[in-house]
mmCIF file of C-alpha atoms and ligand atoms in Angstrom:
data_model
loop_
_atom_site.group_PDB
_atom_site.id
_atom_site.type_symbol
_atom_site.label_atom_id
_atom_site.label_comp_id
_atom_site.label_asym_id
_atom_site.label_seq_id
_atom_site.Cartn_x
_atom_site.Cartn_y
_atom_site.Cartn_z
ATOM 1 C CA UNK A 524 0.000 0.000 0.000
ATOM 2 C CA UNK A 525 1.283 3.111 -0.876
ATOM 3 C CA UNK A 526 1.546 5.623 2.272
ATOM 4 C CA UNK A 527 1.833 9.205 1.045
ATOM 5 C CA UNK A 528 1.900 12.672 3.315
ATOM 6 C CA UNK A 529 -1.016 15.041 2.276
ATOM 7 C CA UNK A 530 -0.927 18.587 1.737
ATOM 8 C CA UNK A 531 -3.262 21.468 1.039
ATOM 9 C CA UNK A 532 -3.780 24.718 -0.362
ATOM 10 C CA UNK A 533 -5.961 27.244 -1.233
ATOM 11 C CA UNK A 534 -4.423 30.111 -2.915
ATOM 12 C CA UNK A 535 -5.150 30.598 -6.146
ATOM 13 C CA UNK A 536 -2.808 28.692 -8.635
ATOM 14 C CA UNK A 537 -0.745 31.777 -10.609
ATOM 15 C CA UNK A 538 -0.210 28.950 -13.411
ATOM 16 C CA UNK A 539 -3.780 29.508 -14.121
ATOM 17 C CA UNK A 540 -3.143 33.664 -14.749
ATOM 18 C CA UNK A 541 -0.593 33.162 -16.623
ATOM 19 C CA UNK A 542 -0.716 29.802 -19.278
ATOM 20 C CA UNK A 543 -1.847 30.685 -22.283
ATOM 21 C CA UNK A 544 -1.594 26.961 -23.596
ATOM 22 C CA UNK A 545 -4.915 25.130 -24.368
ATOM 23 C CA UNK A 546 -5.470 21.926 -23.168
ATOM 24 C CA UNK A 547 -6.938 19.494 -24.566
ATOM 25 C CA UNK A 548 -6.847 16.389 -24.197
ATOM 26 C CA UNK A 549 -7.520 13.104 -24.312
ATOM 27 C CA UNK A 550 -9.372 10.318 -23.357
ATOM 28 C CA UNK A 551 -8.738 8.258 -25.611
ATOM 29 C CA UNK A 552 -11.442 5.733 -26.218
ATOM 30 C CA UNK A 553 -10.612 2.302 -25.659
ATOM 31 C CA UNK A 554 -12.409 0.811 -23.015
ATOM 32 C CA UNK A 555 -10.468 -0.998 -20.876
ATOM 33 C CA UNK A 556 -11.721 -4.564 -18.903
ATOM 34 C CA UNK A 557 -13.222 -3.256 -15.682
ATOM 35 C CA UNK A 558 -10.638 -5.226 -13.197
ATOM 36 C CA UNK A 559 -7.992 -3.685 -15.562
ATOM 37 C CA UNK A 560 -8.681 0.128 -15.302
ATOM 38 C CA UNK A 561 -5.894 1.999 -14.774
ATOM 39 C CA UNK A 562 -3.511 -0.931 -14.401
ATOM 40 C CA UNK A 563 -0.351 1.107 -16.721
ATOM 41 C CA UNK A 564 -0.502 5.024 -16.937
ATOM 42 C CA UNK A 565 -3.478 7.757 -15.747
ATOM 43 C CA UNK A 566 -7.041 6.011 -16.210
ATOM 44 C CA UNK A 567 -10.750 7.759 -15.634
ATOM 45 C CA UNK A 568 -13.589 4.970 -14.732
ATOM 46 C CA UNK A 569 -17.279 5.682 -14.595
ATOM 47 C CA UNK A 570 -17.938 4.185 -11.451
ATOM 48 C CA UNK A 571 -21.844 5.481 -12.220
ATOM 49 C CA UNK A 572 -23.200 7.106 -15.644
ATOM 50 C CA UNK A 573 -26.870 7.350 -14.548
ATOM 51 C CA UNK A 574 -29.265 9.905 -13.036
ATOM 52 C CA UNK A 575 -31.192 9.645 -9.955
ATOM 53 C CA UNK A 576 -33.440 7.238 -11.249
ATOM 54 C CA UNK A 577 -32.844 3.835 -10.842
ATOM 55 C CA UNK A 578 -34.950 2.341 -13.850
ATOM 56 C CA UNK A 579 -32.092 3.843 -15.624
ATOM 57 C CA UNK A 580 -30.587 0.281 -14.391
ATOM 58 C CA UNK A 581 -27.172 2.542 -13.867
ATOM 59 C CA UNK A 582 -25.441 3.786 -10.663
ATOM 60 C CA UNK A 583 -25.531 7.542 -10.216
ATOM 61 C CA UNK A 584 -22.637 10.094 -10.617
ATOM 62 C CA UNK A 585 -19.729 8.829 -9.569
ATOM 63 C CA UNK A 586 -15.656 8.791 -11.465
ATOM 64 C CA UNK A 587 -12.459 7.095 -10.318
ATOM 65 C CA UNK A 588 -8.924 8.717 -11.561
ATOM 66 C CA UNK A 589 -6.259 5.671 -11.579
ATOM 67 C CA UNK A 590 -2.708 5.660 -11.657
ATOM 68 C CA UNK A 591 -0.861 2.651 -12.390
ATOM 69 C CA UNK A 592 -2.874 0.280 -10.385
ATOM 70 C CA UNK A 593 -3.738 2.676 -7.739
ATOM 71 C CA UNK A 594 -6.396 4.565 -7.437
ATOM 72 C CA UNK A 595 -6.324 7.897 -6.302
ATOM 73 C CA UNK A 596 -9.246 9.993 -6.365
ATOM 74 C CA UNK A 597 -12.634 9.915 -5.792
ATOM 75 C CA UNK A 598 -15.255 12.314 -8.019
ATOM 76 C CA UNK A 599 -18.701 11.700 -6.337
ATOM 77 C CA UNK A 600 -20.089 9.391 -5.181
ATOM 78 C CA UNK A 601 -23.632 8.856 -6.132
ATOM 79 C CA UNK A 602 -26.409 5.784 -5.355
ATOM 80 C CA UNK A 603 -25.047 2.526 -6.297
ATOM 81 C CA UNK A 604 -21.555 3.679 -6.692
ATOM 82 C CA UNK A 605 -20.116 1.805 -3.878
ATOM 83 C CA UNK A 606 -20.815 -1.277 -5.227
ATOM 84 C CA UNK A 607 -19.387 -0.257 -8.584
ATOM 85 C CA UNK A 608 -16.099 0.750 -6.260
ATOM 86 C CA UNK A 609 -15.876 -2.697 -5.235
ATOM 87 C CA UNK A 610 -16.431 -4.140 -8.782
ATOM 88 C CA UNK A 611 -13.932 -1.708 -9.785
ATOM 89 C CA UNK A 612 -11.239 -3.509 -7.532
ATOM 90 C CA UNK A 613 -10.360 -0.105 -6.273
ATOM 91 C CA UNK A 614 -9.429 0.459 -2.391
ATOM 92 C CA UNK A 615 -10.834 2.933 0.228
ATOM 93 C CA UNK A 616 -7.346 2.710 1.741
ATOM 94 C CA UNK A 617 -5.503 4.184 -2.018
ATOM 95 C CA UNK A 618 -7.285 7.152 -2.325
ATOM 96 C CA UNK A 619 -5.308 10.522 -2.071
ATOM 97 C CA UNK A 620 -8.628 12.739 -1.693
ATOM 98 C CA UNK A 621 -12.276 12.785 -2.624
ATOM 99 C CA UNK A 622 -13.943 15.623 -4.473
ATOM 100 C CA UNK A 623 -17.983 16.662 -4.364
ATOM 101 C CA UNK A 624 -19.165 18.351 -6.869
ATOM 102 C CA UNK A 625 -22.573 19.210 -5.020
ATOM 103 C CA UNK A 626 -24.408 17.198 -2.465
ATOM 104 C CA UNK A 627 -27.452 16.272 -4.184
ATOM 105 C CA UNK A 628 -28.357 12.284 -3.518
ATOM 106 C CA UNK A 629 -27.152 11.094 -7.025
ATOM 107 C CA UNK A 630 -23.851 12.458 -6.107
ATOM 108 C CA UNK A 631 -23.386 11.574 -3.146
ATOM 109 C CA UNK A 632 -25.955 9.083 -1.551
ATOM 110 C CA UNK A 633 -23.542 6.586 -1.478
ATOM 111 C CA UNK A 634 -20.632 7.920 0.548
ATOM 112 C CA UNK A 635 -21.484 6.761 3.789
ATOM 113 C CA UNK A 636 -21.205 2.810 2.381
ATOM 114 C CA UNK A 637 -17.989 4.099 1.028
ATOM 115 C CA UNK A 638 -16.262 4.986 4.203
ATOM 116 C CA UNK A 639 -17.958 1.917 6.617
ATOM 117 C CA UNK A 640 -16.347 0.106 3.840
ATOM 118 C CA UNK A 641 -12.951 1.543 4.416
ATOM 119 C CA UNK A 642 -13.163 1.412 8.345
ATOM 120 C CA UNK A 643 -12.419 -2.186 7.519
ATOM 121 C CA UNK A 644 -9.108 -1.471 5.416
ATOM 122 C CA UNK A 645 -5.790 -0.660 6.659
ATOM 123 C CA UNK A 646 -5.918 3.288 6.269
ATOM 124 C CA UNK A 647 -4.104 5.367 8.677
ATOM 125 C CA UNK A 648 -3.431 8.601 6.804
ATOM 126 C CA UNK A 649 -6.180 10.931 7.143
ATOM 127 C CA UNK A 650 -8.644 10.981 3.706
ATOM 128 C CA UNK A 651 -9.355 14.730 2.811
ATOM 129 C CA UNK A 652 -12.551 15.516 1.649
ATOM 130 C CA UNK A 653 -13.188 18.567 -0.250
ATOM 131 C CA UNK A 654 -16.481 19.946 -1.826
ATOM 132 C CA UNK A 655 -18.811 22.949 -2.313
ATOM 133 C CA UNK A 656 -19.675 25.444 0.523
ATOM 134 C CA UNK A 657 -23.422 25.506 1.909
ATOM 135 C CA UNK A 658 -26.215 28.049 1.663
ATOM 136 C CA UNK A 659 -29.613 28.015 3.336
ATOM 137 C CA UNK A 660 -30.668 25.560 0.515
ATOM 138 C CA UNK A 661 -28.165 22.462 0.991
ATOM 139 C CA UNK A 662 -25.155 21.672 3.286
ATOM 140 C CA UNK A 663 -21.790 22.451 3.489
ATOM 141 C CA UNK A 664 -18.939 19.760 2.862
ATOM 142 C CA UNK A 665 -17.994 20.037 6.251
ATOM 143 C CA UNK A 666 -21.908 19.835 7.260
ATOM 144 C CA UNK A 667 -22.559 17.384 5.295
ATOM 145 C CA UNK A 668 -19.493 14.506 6.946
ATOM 146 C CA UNK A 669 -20.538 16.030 10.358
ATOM 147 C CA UNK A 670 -24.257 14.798 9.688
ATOM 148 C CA UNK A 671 -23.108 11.526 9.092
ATOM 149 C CA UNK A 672 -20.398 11.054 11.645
ATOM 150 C CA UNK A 673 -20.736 13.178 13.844
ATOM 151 C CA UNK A 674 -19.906 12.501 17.728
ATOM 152 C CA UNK A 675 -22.690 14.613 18.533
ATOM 153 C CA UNK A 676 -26.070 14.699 15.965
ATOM 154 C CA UNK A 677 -24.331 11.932 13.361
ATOM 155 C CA UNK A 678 -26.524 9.488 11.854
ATOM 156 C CA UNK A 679 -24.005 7.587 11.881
ATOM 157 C CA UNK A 680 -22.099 8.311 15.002
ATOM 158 C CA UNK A 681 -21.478 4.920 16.181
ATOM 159 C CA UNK A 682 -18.261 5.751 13.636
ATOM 160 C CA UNK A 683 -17.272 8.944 14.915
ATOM 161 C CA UNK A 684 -13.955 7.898 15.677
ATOM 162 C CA UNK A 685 -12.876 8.999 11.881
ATOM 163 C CA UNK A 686 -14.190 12.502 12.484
ATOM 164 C CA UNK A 687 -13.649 13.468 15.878
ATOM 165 C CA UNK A 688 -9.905 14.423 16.895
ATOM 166 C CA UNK A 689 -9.716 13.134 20.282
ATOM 167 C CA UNK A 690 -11.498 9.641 19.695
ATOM 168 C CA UNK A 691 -8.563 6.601 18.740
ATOM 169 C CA UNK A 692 -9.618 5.122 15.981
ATOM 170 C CA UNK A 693 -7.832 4.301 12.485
ATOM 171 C CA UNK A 694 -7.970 7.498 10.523
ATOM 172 C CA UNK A 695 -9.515 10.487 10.126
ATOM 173 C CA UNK A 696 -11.650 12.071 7.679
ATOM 174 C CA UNK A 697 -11.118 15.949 7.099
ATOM 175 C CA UNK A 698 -13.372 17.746 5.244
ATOM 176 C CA UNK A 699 -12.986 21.167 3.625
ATOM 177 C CA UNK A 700 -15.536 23.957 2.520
ATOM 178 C CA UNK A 701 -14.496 25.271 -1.044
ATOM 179 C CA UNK A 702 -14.748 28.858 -2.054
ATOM 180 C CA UNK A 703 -14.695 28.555 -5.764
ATOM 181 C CA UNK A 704 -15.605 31.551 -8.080
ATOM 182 C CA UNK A 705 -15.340 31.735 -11.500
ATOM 183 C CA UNK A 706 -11.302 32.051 -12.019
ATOM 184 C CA UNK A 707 -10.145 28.298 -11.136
ATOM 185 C CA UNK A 708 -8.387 27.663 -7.490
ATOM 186 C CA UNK A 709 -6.175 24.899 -6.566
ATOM 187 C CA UNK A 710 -7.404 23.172 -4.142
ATOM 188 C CA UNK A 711 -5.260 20.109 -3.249
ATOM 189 C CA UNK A 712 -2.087 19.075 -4.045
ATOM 190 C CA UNK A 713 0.213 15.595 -3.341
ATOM 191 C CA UNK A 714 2.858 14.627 -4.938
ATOM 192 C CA UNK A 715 2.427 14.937 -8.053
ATOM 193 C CA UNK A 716 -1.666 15.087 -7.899
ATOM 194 C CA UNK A 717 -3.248 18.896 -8.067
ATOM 195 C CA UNK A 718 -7.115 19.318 -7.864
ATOM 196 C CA UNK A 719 -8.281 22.444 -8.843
ATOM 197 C CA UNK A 720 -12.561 23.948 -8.927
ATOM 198 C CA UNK A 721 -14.883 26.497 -9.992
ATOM 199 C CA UNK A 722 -18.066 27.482 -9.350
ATOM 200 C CA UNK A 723 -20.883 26.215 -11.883
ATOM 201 C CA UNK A 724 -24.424 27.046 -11.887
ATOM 202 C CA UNK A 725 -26.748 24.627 -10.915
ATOM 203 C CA UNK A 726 -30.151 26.230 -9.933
ATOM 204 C CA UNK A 727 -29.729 27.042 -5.930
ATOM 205 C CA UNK A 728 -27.038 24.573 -5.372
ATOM 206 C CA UNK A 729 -23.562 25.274 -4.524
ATOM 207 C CA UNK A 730 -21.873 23.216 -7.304
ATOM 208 C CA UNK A 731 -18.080 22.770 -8.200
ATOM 209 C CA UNK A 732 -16.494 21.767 -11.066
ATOM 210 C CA UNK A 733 -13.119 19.823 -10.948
ATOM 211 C CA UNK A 734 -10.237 19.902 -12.733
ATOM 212 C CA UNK A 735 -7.495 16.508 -11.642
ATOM 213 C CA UNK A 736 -3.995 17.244 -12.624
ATOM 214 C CA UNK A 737 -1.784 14.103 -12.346
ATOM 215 C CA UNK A 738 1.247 13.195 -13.630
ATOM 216 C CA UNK A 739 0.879 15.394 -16.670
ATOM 217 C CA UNK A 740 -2.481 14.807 -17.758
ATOM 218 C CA UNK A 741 -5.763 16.450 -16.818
ATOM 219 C CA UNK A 742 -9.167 15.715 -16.916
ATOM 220 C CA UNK A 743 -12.104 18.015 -16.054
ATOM 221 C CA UNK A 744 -15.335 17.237 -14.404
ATOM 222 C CA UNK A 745 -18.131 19.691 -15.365
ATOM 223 C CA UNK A 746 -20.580 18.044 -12.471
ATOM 224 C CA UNK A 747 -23.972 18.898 -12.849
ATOM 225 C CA UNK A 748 -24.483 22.524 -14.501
ATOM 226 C CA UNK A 749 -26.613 24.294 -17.156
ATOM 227 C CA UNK A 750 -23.415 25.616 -18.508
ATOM 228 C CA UNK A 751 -24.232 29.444 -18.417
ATOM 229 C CA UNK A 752 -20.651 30.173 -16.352
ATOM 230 C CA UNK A 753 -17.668 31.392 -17.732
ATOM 231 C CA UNK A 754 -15.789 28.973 -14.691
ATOM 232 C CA UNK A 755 -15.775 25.640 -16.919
ATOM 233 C CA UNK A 756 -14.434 26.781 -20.035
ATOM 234 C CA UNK A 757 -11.514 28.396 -18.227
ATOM 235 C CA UNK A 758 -11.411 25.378 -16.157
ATOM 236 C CA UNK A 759 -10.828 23.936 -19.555
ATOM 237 C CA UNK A 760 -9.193 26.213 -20.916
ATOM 238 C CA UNK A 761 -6.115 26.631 -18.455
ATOM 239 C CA UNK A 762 -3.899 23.586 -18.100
ATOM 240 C CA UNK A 763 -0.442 22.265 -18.145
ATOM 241 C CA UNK A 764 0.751 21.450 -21.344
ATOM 242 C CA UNK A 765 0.554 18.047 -22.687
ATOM 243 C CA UNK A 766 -1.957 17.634 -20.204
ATOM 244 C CA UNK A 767 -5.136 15.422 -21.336
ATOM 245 C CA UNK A 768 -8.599 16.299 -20.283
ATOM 246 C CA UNK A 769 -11.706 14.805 -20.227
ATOM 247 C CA UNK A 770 -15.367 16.704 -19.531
ATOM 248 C CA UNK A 771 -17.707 15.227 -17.995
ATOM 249 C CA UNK A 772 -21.295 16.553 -18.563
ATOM 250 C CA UNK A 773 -24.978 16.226 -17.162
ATOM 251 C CA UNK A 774 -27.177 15.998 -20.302
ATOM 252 C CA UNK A 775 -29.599 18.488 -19.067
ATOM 253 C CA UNK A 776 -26.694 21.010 -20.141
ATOM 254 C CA UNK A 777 -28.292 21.405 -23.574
ATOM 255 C CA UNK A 778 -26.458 19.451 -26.265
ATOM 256 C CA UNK A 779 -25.677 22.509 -28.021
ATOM 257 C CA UNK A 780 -24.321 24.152 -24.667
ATOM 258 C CA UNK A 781 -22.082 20.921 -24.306
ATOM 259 C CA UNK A 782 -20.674 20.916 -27.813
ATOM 260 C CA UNK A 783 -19.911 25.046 -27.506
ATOM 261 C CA UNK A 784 -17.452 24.565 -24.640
ATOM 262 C CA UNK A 785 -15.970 21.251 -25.446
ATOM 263 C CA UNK A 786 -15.346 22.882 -29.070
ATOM 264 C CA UNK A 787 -13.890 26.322 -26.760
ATOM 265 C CA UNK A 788 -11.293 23.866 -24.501
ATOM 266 C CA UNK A 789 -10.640 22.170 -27.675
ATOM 267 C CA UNK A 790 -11.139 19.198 -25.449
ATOM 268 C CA UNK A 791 -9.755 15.768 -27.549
ATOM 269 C CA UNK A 792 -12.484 13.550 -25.960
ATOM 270 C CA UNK A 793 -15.864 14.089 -24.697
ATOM 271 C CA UNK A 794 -17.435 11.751 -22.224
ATOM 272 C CA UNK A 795 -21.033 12.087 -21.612
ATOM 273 C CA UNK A 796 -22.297 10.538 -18.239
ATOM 274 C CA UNK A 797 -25.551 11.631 -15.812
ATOM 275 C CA UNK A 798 -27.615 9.369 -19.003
ATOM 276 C CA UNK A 799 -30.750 9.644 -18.152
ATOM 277 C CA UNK A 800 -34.146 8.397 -19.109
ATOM 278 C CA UNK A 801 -35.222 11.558 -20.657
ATOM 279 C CA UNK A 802 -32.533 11.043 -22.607
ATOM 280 C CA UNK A 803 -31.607 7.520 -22.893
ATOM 281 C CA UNK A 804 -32.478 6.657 -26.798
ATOM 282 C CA UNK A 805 -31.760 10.126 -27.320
ATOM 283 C CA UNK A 806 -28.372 9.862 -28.382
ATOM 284 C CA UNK A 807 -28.595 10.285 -32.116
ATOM 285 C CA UNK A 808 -29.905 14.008 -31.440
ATOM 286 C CA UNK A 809 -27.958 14.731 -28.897
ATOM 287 C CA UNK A 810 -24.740 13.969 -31.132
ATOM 288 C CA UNK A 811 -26.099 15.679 -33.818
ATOM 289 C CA UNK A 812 -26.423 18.794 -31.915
ATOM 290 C CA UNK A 813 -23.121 18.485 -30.393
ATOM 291 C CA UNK A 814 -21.197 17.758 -33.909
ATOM 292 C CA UNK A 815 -22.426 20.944 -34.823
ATOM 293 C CA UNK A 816 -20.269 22.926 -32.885
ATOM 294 C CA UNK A 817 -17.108 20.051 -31.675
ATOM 295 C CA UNK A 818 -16.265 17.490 -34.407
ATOM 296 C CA UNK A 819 -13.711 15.575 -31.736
ATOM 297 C CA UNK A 820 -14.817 11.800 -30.271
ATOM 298 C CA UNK A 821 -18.139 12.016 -28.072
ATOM 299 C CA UNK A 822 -18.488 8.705 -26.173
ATOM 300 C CA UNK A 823 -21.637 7.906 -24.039
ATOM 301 C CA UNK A 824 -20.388 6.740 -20.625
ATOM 302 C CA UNK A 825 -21.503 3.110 -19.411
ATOM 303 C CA UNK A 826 -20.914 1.869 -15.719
ATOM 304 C CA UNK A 827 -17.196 1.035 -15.451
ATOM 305 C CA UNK A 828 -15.928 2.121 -18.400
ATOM 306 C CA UNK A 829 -12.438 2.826 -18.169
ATOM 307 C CA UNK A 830 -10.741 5.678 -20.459
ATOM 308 C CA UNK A 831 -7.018 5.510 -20.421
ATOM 309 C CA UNK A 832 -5.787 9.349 -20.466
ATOM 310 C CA UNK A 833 -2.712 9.579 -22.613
HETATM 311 ZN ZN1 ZN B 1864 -27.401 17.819 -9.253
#
């Protein structure tokens, strides 16, 4: 198991004021055998590429990034994505971080399953946790662990030893509130791992998107948004060189929106998850409206597909 020392900041990156290199890269498209993911290089797996509704017969929002056999962060972590984790082969004990987009239940109804999973792994290093802010309307990150685990008003506080400093226990969780705007801030950094958000627009809920920075390549999460922010495309826009990067999409971001700023960050592969059953069968129209404005590969996201980033 690999042990690595965390670290954290939350200045904002002056890489990001100052690159003027597009980015765009590349998932490239061959799906990988689930158990396989990731095995050699920088991987993304859709751990869940549904909606909230189950008789999509898909888990909800949820993305693994893998490094050689490792993997090391978490995007969401919607219904039925814990059990795709374990399909997966992935560990609770590998990962570097986890990253919220927004706390609505397809994003994150699963993350309590996640972590009684790992209380049974050999984790000692403490698992940061980073997500959106709160508002009257939904909680904040930090909020949102405590209501879970804890010691005091947890659902869940018969676990409480991985929130609450002074209980012995194996690890600890530690959650952080992000203050995203529009111009991207990095967030997290280890090694050679950087995690950087905006804020996106999703009705009244504080939403994030992500931008993953390892080892030279970078993938973007949109999260759920109806694309009217200028965050995502600079997101997009601003990234090492050489750098790959993915965008992930909910489809209620019109089709049109979607192909505008994956044609703007010149993005080499665009992977559309969230599939839901408004718009499962849809597909033909939704490329077509997309192709009008980014002729690069769309691919429509199953559960576990794997997309080697290289
Ligand atoms: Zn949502």
């Amino acid at each position: 198991m690999h042990r690595r020392n965390s670290s954290t900041a939350s200045s904002v990156c002056p890489r990001f004021l100052c690159c003027p290199i597009l980015l765009l890269l590349l998932l490239f498209a061959e799906s990988a055998h689930a158990q396989s993911c990731g095995a050699h290089g920088i991987a993304v797996q859709v751990l869940g590429s549904g909606g909230p509704e189950l008789q999509d017969k898909r888990a909800s929002s949820s993305y693994l990034i893998w490094q050689d056999g490792r993997a090391r962060v978490l995007v969401d972590a919607g219904g039925g994505s814990a059990l795709r984790f374990g399909e997966s082969g992935a560990q609770m004990s590998q990962l570097d971080v986890i990253l919220f987009s927004h706390f609505h239940v397809d994003h994150s109804g699963d993350f309590s399953a996640l972590i009684k999973s790992s209380w049974f792994e050999d984790r000692k290093r403490p698992l940061p946790i980073y997500g959106p802010s709160g508002n009257d309307f939904m909680p904040s990150t930090t909020e949102f662990v405590s209501d879970f685990f804890g010691d005091q008003h947890g659902a869940y506080r018969y676990l409480s030893e991985l929130l609450t400093p002074n209980e012995e226990g194996s690890y600890k969780l530690q959650p952080h509130n992000v203050v995203a705007g529009s111009t991207p801030v990095e967030v997290f950094r280890s090694d050679d791992l950087v995690a950087s958000a905006v804020h996106v627009i999703h009705g009244a809920v504080p939403a994030l998107a992500w931008r993953i920075e390892l080892a030279g390549k970078v993938v973007v999460f949109s999260g759920d948004t109806n694309g009217d922010d200028p965050g995502l495309p600079r997101l997009a826009h601003n990234a090492v060189p050489e750098g790959a990067q993915g965008l992930e999409r909910r489809l209620h971001m019109p089709p049109s929106v979607i192909g505008q700023i994956a044609a703007d960050a010149h993005v080499k592969m665009l992977v559309l998850s969230h599939r839901m059953l408004r718009t499962l069968g849809q597909e033909d129209q939704t490329l077509f409206q997309i192709k009008k404005r980014y002729s690069g590969p769309v691919v429509f996201a199953n559960d576990l597909d794997c997309f080697p980033v290289k």
